[in-house]
Amino acid sequence: MRLRPTVPLPAPGPDTPWRAAEFCVIDLEATGLDLRRDEIVSFGAVIVRHARIPCGETVYRRLRPSRPISVAAMTVHGLRGADLADAPPLDDVVDELAGLLAGRVPVAHAAWVERAFLDRALRPRGRRLNRTLIDTAVLLRAARLADAAPGREPNLESAARRLGLPVHTPHHALGDAFTTAQLLLALATRLEDGRRPLTVGDLDAVTRHHRTA
């Protein structure tokens, strides 16, 4: 069976100065980490606009999956099937999720996980994430604030504390998204060299280079 072609969500151009761009920082919790079969059980989204976090522009949703939550996943995020019995299924909120991401630069910590789940969620609507996806775990390595060893993602809470940032409710989707948003601002500011504005394309290039380095 041929897969339906998908269209990337719109995003700011690569020449957009990062301080002028809008970002959607997102964190997901799932039934497990099988990227082909497991399902999203909650997401948190935090908007970053003009290098600030408007506290009134955050979204948190719980979702009812069609498969059981693994014990390992439940141990991490604490969500049980009973907690999600009255929550909507993903299909009911995927348009809201696409609306949050459209026109903004998506950001996540260890973003390959979010990309896999989000692209699978958006596919029935004929959409996918834009090519640009900023990964704060990779930015930490680029800024020499984390171990560059392959296969080891920098811990979000440890990185935030190292930079003197508050940690918001670890392993809760909105709490982790808020911590990641603060980390984005701190790292983008650190990567600026003062000679020219740091752009969305620069952050994307840093992410791509250090992801594969």
XYZ file of N, CA, C and O in Angstrom:
852
model
N 0.840 -1.193 0.000
C 0.000 0.000 0.000
C 0.878 1.246 0.000
O 1.805 1.375 0.803
N 0.596 2.166 -0.919
C 1.398 3.384 -1.012
C 0.995 4.359 0.078
O -0.188 4.564 0.357
N 2.015 4.988 0.697
C 1.737 5.982 1.721
C 1.220 7.262 1.082
O 1.683 7.660 0.005
N 0.273 7.893 1.752
C -0.256 9.159 1.269
C 0.836 10.229 1.357
O 1.522 10.334 2.366
N 1.048 11.014 0.286
C 2.073 12.063 0.353
C 1.710 13.103 1.413
O 0.533 13.386 1.654
N 2.729 13.635 2.066
C 2.508 14.616 3.129
C 3.171 15.935 2.780
O 4.149 15.983 2.031
N 2.620 17.004 3.339
C 3.116 18.364 3.107
C 3.655 18.908 4.417
O 2.996 18.787 5.455
N 4.865 19.494 4.415
C 5.404 20.013 5.680
C 4.610 21.201 6.198
O 4.100 22.016 5.414
N 4.489 21.304 7.502
C 3.859 22.471 8.107
C 4.713 23.706 7.824
O 5.935 23.627 7.773
N 4.074 24.876 7.646
C 4.858 26.098 7.413
C 5.678 26.470 8.632
O 5.298 26.184 9.776
N 6.831 27.086 8.399
C 7.721 27.498 9.484
C 8.466 28.753 9.045
O 8.571 29.039 7.848
N 8.991 29.543 9.984
C 9.772 30.728 9.617
C 10.960 30.350 8.733
O 11.533 29.263 8.862
N 11.330 31.251 7.821
C 12.445 31.002 6.925
C 13.772 30.963 7.656
O 13.908 31.503 8.764
N 14.770 30.331 7.052
C 16.070 30.187 7.718
C 16.781 31.507 8.000
O 17.622 31.566 8.894
N 16.473 32.560 7.248
C 17.137 33.845 7.467
C 16.484 34.676 8.569
O 16.953 35.776 8.877
N 15.417 34.167 9.164
C 14.735 34.901 10.229
C 15.621 34.958 11.476
O 16.046 33.913 11.970
N 15.935 36.158 11.992
C 16.681 36.215 13.254
C 15.917 35.457 14.339
O 14.693 35.561 14.429
N 16.632 34.694 15.152
C 15.930 33.848 16.112
C 15.096 34.671 17.079
O 14.038 34.227 17.537
N 15.537 35.889 17.387
C 14.780 36.726 18.317
C 13.488 37.275 17.693
O 12.624 37.775 18.413
N 13.378 37.178 16.383
C 12.160 37.628 15.703
C 11.220 36.471 15.385
O 10.093 36.692 14.942
N 11.689 35.246 15.590
C 10.895 34.070 15.222
C 9.996 33.625 16.370
O 10.204 33.984 17.524
N 9.001 32.834 16.009
C 8.186 32.147 17.006
C 8.562 30.675 17.017
O 8.767 30.065 15.969
N 8.642 30.115 18.210
C 8.969 28.712 18.396
C 7.826 28.032 19.146
O 7.164 28.648 19.972
N 7.622 26.766 18.845
C 6.711 25.935 19.630
C 7.554 24.839 20.268
O 8.042 23.932 19.586
N 7.760 24.969 21.578
C 8.552 23.978 22.317
C 7.588 22.905 22.807
O 6.592 23.210 23.477
N 7.886 21.674 22.459
C 6.918 20.617 22.724
C 7.570 19.429 23.415
O 8.738 19.118 23.186
N 6.800 18.809 24.302
C 7.252 17.587 24.959
C 6.097 16.595 24.944
O 4.927 16.976 25.139
N 6.416 15.338 24.714
C 5.410 14.283 24.648
C 5.691 13.219 25.697
O 6.845 12.930 26.013
N 4.635 12.627 26.217
C 4.734 11.395 26.989
C 3.932 10.343 26.220
O 2.944 10.673 25.548
N 4.380 9.091 26.290
C 3.779 8.063 25.448
C 3.581 6.761 26.211
O 3.990 6.615 27.368
N 2.954 5.806 25.529
C 2.735 4.496 26.136
C 4.036 3.701 26.217
O 4.110 2.696 26.931
N 5.039 4.114 25.490
C 6.343 3.452 25.464
C 7.211 4.136 24.430
O 6.849 5.200 23.908
N 8.339 3.543 24.088
C 9.264 4.166 23.153
C 9.421 3.400 21.841
O 10.415 3.584 21.137
N 8.444 2.563 21.514
C 8.419 1.972 20.186
C 7.847 3.033 19.251
O 6.640 3.315 19.280
N 8.708 3.631 18.430
C 8.293 4.781 17.628
C 7.291 4.416 16.540
O 6.647 5.299 15.974
N 7.132 3.142 16.248
C 6.184 2.720 15.212
C 4.818 2.350 15.773
O 3.817 2.449 15.072
N 4.772 1.928 17.058
C 3.517 1.380 17.586
C 2.980 2.121 18.814
O 1.768 2.169 19.008
N 3.862 2.635 19.641
C 3.376 3.292 20.851
C 2.671 4.598 20.527
O 2.811 5.142 19.428
N 1.903 5.100 21.498
C 1.027 6.242 21.252
C 1.252 7.344 22.278
O 1.663 7.087 23.414
N 0.960 8.556 21.870
C 1.079 9.722 22.746
C -0.029 9.681 23.799
O -1.196 9.450 23.469
N 0.340 9.902 25.066
C -0.666 9.976 26.126
C -0.797 11.389 26.702
O -1.769 11.682 27.399
N 0.178 12.254 26.437
C 0.038 13.654 26.836
C 1.039 14.484 26.060
O 2.067 13.971 25.601
N 0.703 15.758 25.874
C 1.676 16.676 25.295
C 1.575 18.022 25.986
O 0.520 18.428 26.469
N 2.720 18.675 26.065
C 2.785 20.041 26.564
C 3.441 20.893 25.503
O 4.411 20.475 24.864
N 2.901 22.077 25.285
C 3.447 22.995 24.283
C 3.600 24.378 24.906
O 2.688 24.861 25.589
N 4.753 24.989 24.670
C 5.061 26.325 25.185
C 5.502 27.181 24.012
O 6.404 26.799 23.257
N 4.870 28.322 23.840
C 5.222 29.236 22.754
C 6.339 30.174 23.221
O 6.299 30.694 24.338
N 7.330 30.357 22.359
C 8.380 31.350 22.580
C 8.235 32.399 21.481
O 8.259 32.052 20.293
N 8.083 33.630 21.881
C 7.886 34.718 20.918
C 8.830 35.868 21.247
O 8.860 36.341 22.374
N 9.617 36.292 20.243
C 10.559 37.398 20.430
C 11.456 37.160 21.648
O 11.685 38.069 22.454
N 11.963 35.917 21.754
C 12.897 35.526 22.816
C 12.298 35.669 24.208
O 13.014 35.869 25.187
N 10.980 35.536 24.294
C 10.293 35.553 25.584
C 9.267 34.424 25.629
O 8.807 33.945 24.596
N 8.912 34.041 26.837
C 7.912 32.994 27.027
C 6.644 33.626 27.592
O 6.603 33.953 28.782
N 5.610 33.846 26.758
C 4.350 34.365 27.297
C 3.663 33.274 28.114
O 3.217 32.267 27.569
N 3.589 33.447 29.403
C 3.110 32.371 30.281
C 1.660 31.980 30.001
O 1.240 30.876 30.342
N 0.888 32.867 29.400
C -0.496 32.532 29.095
C -0.646 31.695 27.842
O -1.758 31.294 27.494
N 0.447 31.398 27.138
C 0.366 30.665 25.875
C 1.022 29.294 26.015
O 1.999 28.974 25.363
N 0.479 28.520 26.912
C 0.910 27.138 27.085
C -0.310 26.233 26.940
O -1.441 26.644 27.232
N -0.059 25.029 26.484
C -1.142 24.062 26.284
C -0.710 22.721 26.858
O 0.427 22.284 26.643
N -1.609 22.090 27.597
C -1.366 20.741 28.099
C -2.603 19.897 27.813
O -3.731 20.309 28.101
N -2.393 18.738 27.231
C -3.496 17.826 26.941
C -3.111 16.400 27.324
O -2.001 15.949 27.047
N -4.065 15.717 27.949
C -3.955 14.278 28.137
C -4.754 13.606 27.025
O -5.805 14.108 26.608
N -4.275 12.434 26.577
C -4.913 11.729 25.474
C -5.159 10.276 25.854
O -4.365 9.671 26.579
N -6.245 9.741 25.352
C -6.596 8.344 25.632
C -6.012 7.449 24.542
O -6.429 7.524 23.382
N -5.058 6.577 24.880
C -4.463 5.714 23.857
C -5.330 4.487 23.604
O -6.198 4.140 24.396
N -5.040 3.813 22.497
C -5.781 2.585 22.183
C -5.002 1.343 22.601
O -5.483 0.226 22.411
N -3.809 1.529 23.182
C -3.007 0.401 23.640
C -2.587 0.646 25.077
O -2.565 1.790 25.535
N -2.249 -0.394 25.813
C -1.867 -0.223 27.222
C -0.573 0.573 27.360
O 0.288 0.570 26.478
N -0.445 1.246 28.490
C 0.785 1.959 28.819
C 1.759 0.957 29.428
O 1.398 0.206 30.344
N 2.986 0.942 28.928
C 3.967 0.005 29.472
C 4.316 0.388 30.909
O 4.215 1.557 31.303
N 4.737 -0.592 31.672
C 5.130 -0.333 33.060
C 6.300 0.639 33.102
O 6.350 1.552 33.936
N 7.248 0.482 32.179
C 8.417 1.373 32.153
C 7.991 2.821 31.914
O 8.476 3.743 32.580
N 7.067 3.031 30.965
C 6.605 4.387 30.679
C 5.809 4.951 31.853
O 5.956 6.120 32.219
N 4.965 4.123 32.443
C 4.151 4.559 33.577
C 5.041 4.983 34.744
O 4.739 5.949 35.461
N 6.144 4.286 34.923
C 7.071 4.619 36.004
C 7.685 5.994 35.795
O 7.941 6.726 36.753
N 7.872 6.379 34.536
C 8.473 7.677 34.224
C 7.460 8.805 34.379
O 7.681 9.769 35.121
N 6.336 8.718 33.671
C 5.411 9.869 33.654
C 4.237 9.746 34.623
O 3.524 10.729 34.856
N 4.024 8.574 35.183
C 3.011 8.425 36.229
C 1.582 8.386 35.745
O 0.657 8.366 36.569
N 1.356 8.342 34.437
C -0.009 8.303 33.914
C -0.457 6.852 33.727
O 0.224 6.053 33.087
N -1.629 6.528 34.312
C -2.204 5.200 34.179
C -3.372 5.245 33.199
O -3.912 6.310 32.901
N -3.748 4.072 32.722
C -4.898 4.012 31.827
C -6.132 4.640 32.451
O -6.903 5.335 31.780
N -6.337 4.413 33.768
C -7.505 4.978 34.449
C -7.481 6.504 34.453
O -8.538 7.160 34.436
N -6.279 7.094 34.467
C -6.166 8.555 34.465
C -6.592 9.155 33.136
O -6.906 10.347 33.059
N -6.599 8.333 32.080
C -6.856 8.830 30.730
C -8.197 8.364 30.173
O -8.507 8.626 29.019
N -8.980 7.709 31.008
C -10.234 7.116 30.527
C -11.185 8.151 29.941
O -11.919 7.864 28.987
N -11.193 9.361 30.504
C -12.098 10.402 30.010
C -11.417 11.382 29.063
O -12.033 12.368 28.628
N -10.158 11.130 28.728
C -9.427 12.034 27.836
C -9.815 11.757 26.379
O -10.245 10.645 26.037
N -9.657 12.738 25.492
C -9.974 12.501 24.079
C -8.885 11.675 23.412
O -7.738 11.659 23.865
N -9.210 10.991 22.330
C -8.161 10.311 21.559
C -7.338 11.340 20.782
O -7.771 12.487 20.585
N -6.176 10.921 20.333
C -5.288 11.821 19.597
C -5.976 12.440 18.391
O -5.786 13.634 18.096
N -6.790 11.670 17.696
C -7.421 12.185 16.481
C -8.271 13.426 16.748
O -8.435 14.270 15.873
N -8.785 13.556 17.977
C -9.634 14.709 18.304
C -8.833 15.987 18.538
O -9.414 17.084 18.514
N -7.539 15.865 18.802
C -6.744 17.057 19.133
C -5.602 17.296 18.152
O -4.857 18.265 18.301
N -5.456 16.427 17.145
C -4.303 16.563 16.252
C -4.362 17.869 15.462
O -3.315 18.469 15.156
N -5.564 18.360 15.158
C -5.651 19.639 14.442
C -5.191 20.792 15.332
O -4.554 21.743 14.856
N -5.515 20.732 16.624
C -5.020 21.734 17.557
C -3.492 21.682 17.625
O -2.816 22.719 17.623
N -2.954 20.486 17.666
C -1.508 20.302 17.723
C -0.853 20.868 16.464
O 0.157 21.591 16.542
N -1.426 20.583 15.304
C -0.889 21.117 14.052
C -0.952 22.643 14.039
O -0.036 23.314 13.558
N -2.033 23.203 14.599
C -2.167 24.655 14.657
C -1.113 25.307 15.540
O -0.641 26.416 15.250
N -0.737 24.630 16.621
C 0.311 25.155 17.499
C 1.667 25.161 16.794
O 2.488 26.052 17.003
N 1.912 24.166 15.963
C 3.203 24.019 15.294
C 3.311 24.850 14.022
O 4.401 25.284 13.649
N 2.198 25.083 13.352
C 2.217 25.766 12.057
C 2.715 27.200 12.200
O 2.277 27.943 13.084
N 3.656 27.581 11.333
C 4.186 28.943 11.338
C 5.223 29.190 12.408
O 5.688 30.327 12.569
N 5.585 28.152 13.146
C 6.565 28.282 14.221
C 7.682 27.252 14.028
O 7.497 26.247 13.347
N 8.807 27.504 14.665
C 9.912 26.545 14.643
C 9.696 25.542 15.768
O 9.636 25.941 16.939
N 9.558 24.260 15.464
C 9.394 23.282 16.547
C 10.715 23.048 17.277
O 11.793 23.040 16.670
N 10.613 22.862 18.585
C 11.774 22.643 19.445
C 11.437 21.507 20.402
O 10.315 21.447 20.922
N 12.401 20.641 20.656
C 12.214 19.578 21.658
C 13.580 19.169 22.182
O 14.612 19.480 21.581
N 13.577 18.481 23.286
C 14.814 17.940 23.867
C 14.899 16.471 23.478
O 13.969 15.705 23.731
N 16.014 16.081 22.840
C 16.116 14.760 22.209
C 15.000 14.629 21.176
O 14.140 13.752 21.241
N 15.023 15.539 20.211
C 13.876 15.790 19.341
C 13.561 14.670 18.368
O 12.477 14.672 17.779
N 14.460 13.703 18.189
C 14.150 12.598 17.275
C 12.931 11.813 17.754
O 12.169 11.279 16.939
N 12.711 11.781 19.064
C 11.533 11.085 19.590
C 10.274 11.845 19.196
O 9.311 11.272 18.666
N 10.271 13.161 19.457
C 9.095 13.972 19.117
C 8.824 13.952 17.618
O 7.668 13.887 17.189
N 9.876 14.038 16.796
C 9.650 14.024 15.352
C 8.939 12.742 14.919
O 7.981 12.789 14.140
N 9.388 11.609 15.410
C 8.790 10.335 15.003
C 7.311 10.265 15.389
O 6.457 9.911 14.569
N 7.001 10.629 16.646
C 5.608 10.561 17.099
C 4.736 11.609 16.407
O 3.588 11.332 16.029
N 5.260 12.825 16.258
C 4.455 13.892 15.660
C 4.205 13.641 14.175
O 3.091 13.849 13.689
N 5.217 13.199 13.452
C 5.002 12.916 12.033
C 3.969 11.810 11.850
O 3.124 11.867 10.945
N 3.996 10.810 12.718
C 3.004 9.733 12.623
C 1.610 10.247 12.954
O 0.613 9.850 12.333
N 1.527 11.175 13.937
C 0.223 11.734 14.310
C -0.342 12.625 13.206
O -1.552 12.646 12.958
N 0.538 13.370 12.523
C 0.092 14.323 11.496
C -0.187 13.656 10.145
O -0.915 14.213 9.317
N 0.383 12.477 9.933
C 0.294 11.842 8.617
C -1.140 11.649 8.110
O -1.416 11.909 6.927
N -2.101 11.232 8.967
C -3.468 11.087 8.449
C -4.080 12.399 7.956
O -5.045 12.376 7.188
N -3.550 13.528 8.382
C -4.015 14.834 7.901
C -3.214 15.297 6.686
O -3.383 16.414 6.211
N -2.313 14.450 6.209
C -1.505 14.803 5.053
C -0.410 15.805 5.367
O 0.100 16.471 4.458
N -0.006 15.909 6.627
C 1.024 16.874 7.032
C 2.183 16.169 7.709
O 2.089 15.017 8.106
N 3.266 16.896 7.865
C 4.427 16.437 8.628
C 5.151 17.670 9.142
O 4.867 18.795 8.715
N 6.104 17.468 10.054
C 6.890 18.583 10.543
C 7.758 19.141 9.430
O 8.156 18.428 8.500
N 8.069 20.420 9.536
C 9.018 21.035 8.633
C 10.391 20.401 8.824
O 10.682 19.805 9.878
N 11.253 20.568 7.862
C 12.627 20.049 7.955
C 13.348 20.604 9.181
O 14.137 19.916 9.823
N 13.082 21.866 9.516
C 13.757 22.501 10.645
C 13.136 22.043 11.958
O 11.933 22.179 12.161
N 13.957 21.492 12.825
C 13.522 21.076 14.155
C 14.713 21.268 15.086
O 15.748 20.620 14.910
N 14.598 22.174 16.039
C 15.703 22.506 16.923
C 15.705 21.557 18.118
O 14.673 21.353 18.761
N 16.874 20.988 18.395
C 17.025 20.006 19.467
C 17.926 20.603 20.548
O 19.122 20.817 20.320
N 17.370 20.866 21.720
C 18.179 21.476 22.788
C 19.246 20.521 23.314
O 20.281 20.964 23.814
N 19.025 19.205 23.204
C 20.063 18.258 23.604
C 21.300 18.425 22.724
O 22.442 18.391 23.204
N 21.072 18.648 21.433
C 22.188 18.851 20.506
C 22.835 20.214 20.733
O 24.060 20.351 20.684
N 22.035 21.244 20.999
C 22.596 22.570 21.269
C 23.493 22.533 22.505
O 24.503 23.251 22.567
N 23.150 21.734 23.488
C 23.994 21.594 24.673
C 25.370 21.063 24.290
O 26.399 21.535 24.796
N 25.401 20.082 23.398
C 26.697 19.555 22.956
C 27.464 20.603 22.161
O 28.678 20.737 22.312
N 26.751 21.356 21.323
C 27.406 22.400 20.528
C 28.019 23.473 21.414
O 29.074 24.032 21.094
N 27.362 23.769 22.527
C 27.863 24.776 23.463
C 28.872 24.196 24.450
O 29.286 24.881 25.389
N 29.250 22.925 24.254
C 30.218 22.231 25.120
C 29.733 22.162 26.569
O 30.509 22.297 27.511
N 28.440 21.949 26.708
C 27.851 21.833 28.034
C 27.348 20.427 28.314
O 26.668 20.194 29.310
N 27.674 19.502 27.406
C 27.228 18.120 27.580
C 28.201 17.191 26.889
O 28.903 17.587 25.953
N 28.213 15.959 27.322
C 29.056 14.922 26.739
C 28.655 14.691 25.288
O 27.470 14.587 24.968
N 29.637 14.624 24.417
C 29.349 14.419 22.999
C 29.284 12.951 22.614
O 29.185 12.631 21.440
N 29.345 12.046 23.582
C 29.330 10.619 23.269
C 28.042 10.234 22.554
O 26.949 10.626 22.978
N 28.132 9.486 21.434
C 26.926 9.093 20.709
C 26.045 8.178 21.541
O 26.527 7.381 22.347
N 24.729 8.311 21.342
C 23.788 7.445 22.029
C 23.448 7.871 23.442
O 22.676 7.202 24.121
N 24.022 8.983 23.909
C 23.731 9.467 25.259
C 23.171 10.873 25.170
O 23.857 11.814 24.784
N 21.896 11.024 25.507
C 21.263 12.337 25.448
C 21.482 13.071 26.771
O 21.298 12.484 27.845
N 21.858 14.343 26.721
C 22.024 15.108 27.963
C 20.721 15.167 28.753
O 19.643 15.367 28.184
N 20.808 14.985 30.054
C 19.631 15.026 30.914
C 19.087 16.448 30.993
O 19.841 17.397 31.265
N 17.799 16.611 30.765
C 17.177 17.931 30.719
C 17.295 18.659 32.048
O 17.694 19.826 32.108
N 16.946 17.977 33.137
C 16.961 18.642 34.443
C 18.384 19.030 34.855
O 18.619 20.135 35.354
N 19.346 18.140 34.625
C 20.730 18.430 34.993
C 21.261 19.618 34.201
O 21.968 20.480 34.744
N 20.923 19.670 32.913
C 21.384 20.775 32.074
C 20.794 22.100 32.542
O 21.491 23.126 32.597
N 19.509 22.099 32.872
C 18.867 23.325 33.341
C 19.518 23.805 34.637
O 19.837 25.003 34.777
N 19.731 22.899 35.566
C 20.343 23.296 36.842
C 21.764 23.815 36.633
O 22.189 24.761 37.300
N 22.487 23.210 35.704
C 23.854 23.653 35.437
C 23.872 25.101 34.950
O 24.813 25.846 35.225
N 22.836 25.505 34.236
C 22.756 26.868 33.726
C 22.003 27.800 34.673
O 21.720 28.947 34.320
N 21.668 27.306 35.862
C 20.983 28.140 36.838
C 19.525 28.382 36.524
O 18.938 29.372 36.987
N 18.914 27.468 35.772
C 17.511 27.621 35.378
C 16.624 26.760 36.275
O 17.016 25.668 36.678
N 15.417 27.225 36.567
C 14.497 26.400 37.352
C 14.016 25.193 36.552
O 13.909 25.250 35.334
N 13.750 24.116 37.254
C 13.210 22.897 36.638
C 11.738 22.802 37.007
O 11.368 22.897 38.177
N 10.891 22.624 36.000
C 9.442 22.632 36.208
C 8.869 21.217 36.076
O 8.829 20.659 34.987
N 8.459 20.629 37.161
C 7.743 19.346 37.187
C 8.341 18.322 36.216
O 7.776 18.073 35.141
N 9.465 17.713 36.551
C 10.095 16.728 35.657
C 9.153 15.589 35.270
O 8.340 15.130 36.060
N 9.267 15.183 34.004
C 8.507 14.066 33.424
C 7.010 14.338 33.342
O 6.214 13.411 33.164
N 6.638 15.603 33.483
C 5.293 16.048 33.133
C 5.459 16.809 31.818
O 6.365 17.651 31.700
N 4.609 16.524 30.825
C 4.837 17.060 29.485
C 4.934 18.591 29.476
O 5.813 19.163 28.816
N 4.053 19.276 30.206
C 4.115 20.736 30.194
C 5.307 21.238 31.004
O 5.979 22.197 30.606
N 5.602 20.591 32.125
C 6.758 20.989 32.908
C 8.042 20.851 32.113
O 8.887 21.762 32.102
N 8.209 19.730 31.411
C 9.415 19.532 30.616
C 9.463 20.501 29.432
O 10.551 20.964 29.054
N 8.318 20.798 28.841
C 8.306 21.765 27.737
C 8.725 23.145 28.227
O 9.476 23.867 27.551
N 8.278 23.528 29.420
C 8.646 24.837 29.971
C 10.143 24.877 30.286
O 10.829 25.869 29.994
N 10.685 23.814 30.871
C 12.123 23.747 31.141
C 12.914 23.815 29.838
O 13.930 24.518 29.734
N 12.448 23.102 28.812
C 13.121 23.104 27.515
C 13.075 24.489 26.871
O 14.058 24.931 26.260
N 11.961 25.203 27.015
C 11.851 26.557 26.456
C 12.883 27.487 27.089
O 13.540 28.289 26.404
N 13.051 27.386 28.407
C 14.061 28.203 29.082
C 15.466 27.835 28.610
O 16.327 28.705 28.424
N 15.688 26.536 28.411
C 16.984 26.073 27.942
C 17.261 26.608 26.536
O 18.392 27.028 26.234
N 16.259 26.615 25.672
C 16.414 27.179 24.333
C 16.891 28.622 24.402
O 17.841 29.005 23.705
N 16.240 29.441 25.221
C 16.612 30.847 25.318
C 18.048 31.009 25.822
O 18.815 31.824 25.294
N 18.410 30.229 26.823
C 19.758 30.329 27.383
C 20.812 29.901 26.366
O 21.857 30.553 26.220
N 20.548 28.827 25.631
C 21.543 28.314 24.689
C 21.652 29.180 23.446
O 22.762 29.417 22.945
N 20.529 29.658 22.921
C 20.585 30.541 21.753
C 21.340 31.817 22.093
O 22.155 32.307 21.298
N 21.103 32.361 23.276
C 21.832 33.557 23.707
C 23.322 33.258 23.819
O 24.167 34.067 23.401
N 23.653 32.091 24.329
C 25.055 31.711 24.494
C 25.746 31.532 23.144
O 26.954 31.805 23.003
N 25.017 31.058 22.134
C 25.600 30.796 20.821
C 25.738 32.046 19.962
O 26.396 32.004 18.914
N 25.126 33.147 20.367
C 25.285 34.398 19.619
C 26.736 34.872 19.720
O 27.354 34.797 20.787
N 27.279 35.381 18.602
C 28.660 35.875 18.656
C 28.756 37.393 18.548
O 29.852 37.957 18.611
N 27.629 38.073 18.376
C 27.624 39.528 18.363
C 27.982 40.147 17.028
O 27.790 41.356 16.824
N 28.483 39.368 16.075
C 28.890 39.934 14.786
C 27.708 40.087 13.837
O 27.664 40.995 13.024
N 26.739 39.189 13.953
C 25.521 39.286 13.152
C 24.433 38.541 13.901
O 24.718 37.696 14.759
N 23.180 38.822 13.578
C 22.100 38.133 14.290
C 22.146 36.621 14.057
O 22.376 36.157 12.937
N 21.963 35.878 15.122
C 21.812 34.431 15.013
C 20.440 34.155 14.404
O 19.430 34.706 14.839
N 20.406 33.311 13.388
C 19.160 33.060 12.678
C 18.602 31.674 12.973
O 19.287 30.806 13.543
N 17.361 31.469 12.549
C 16.747 30.143 12.633
C 17.597 29.131 11.874
O 17.824 28.007 12.332
N 18.098 29.532 10.694
C 18.957 28.648 9.908
C 20.235 28.283 10.630
O 20.721 27.152 10.515
N 20.805 29.234 11.386
C 22.011 28.939 12.167
C 21.722 27.874 13.222
O 22.505 26.929 13.403
N 20.620 28.026 13.949
C 20.272 27.044 14.976
C 20.014 25.678 14.353
O 20.412 24.644 14.911
N 19.382 25.678 13.189
C 19.132 24.414 12.494
C 20.447 23.782 12.052
O 20.645 22.567 12.200
N 21.371 24.602 11.527
C 22.665 24.083 11.071
C 23.469 23.513 12.233
O 24.097 22.450 12.115
N 23.450 24.204 13.371
C 24.149 23.709 14.559
C 23.541 22.376 14.995
O 24.255 21.419 15.318
N 22.218 22.312 15.007
C 21.536 21.074 15.392
C 21.946 19.926 14.477
O 22.275 18.828 14.940
N 21.956 20.166 13.165
C 22.263 19.095 12.213
C 23.726 18.659 12.308
O 24.038 17.477 12.276
N 24.623 19.631 12.434
C 26.051 19.313 12.480
C 26.397 18.502 13.726
O 27.080 17.471 13.633
N 25.941 18.946 14.860
C 26.323 18.290 16.105
C 25.504 17.039 16.384
O 25.894 16.229 17.224
N 24.383 16.869 15.684
C 23.647 15.606 15.801
C 24.439 14.468 15.189
O 24.407 13.333 15.664
N 25.160 14.772 14.122
C 25.869 13.721 13.385
C 27.363 13.713 13.655
O 28.072 12.831 13.207
N 27.850 14.739 14.401
C 29.304 14.834 14.621
C 29.796 13.712 15.530
O 29.072 13.221 16.368
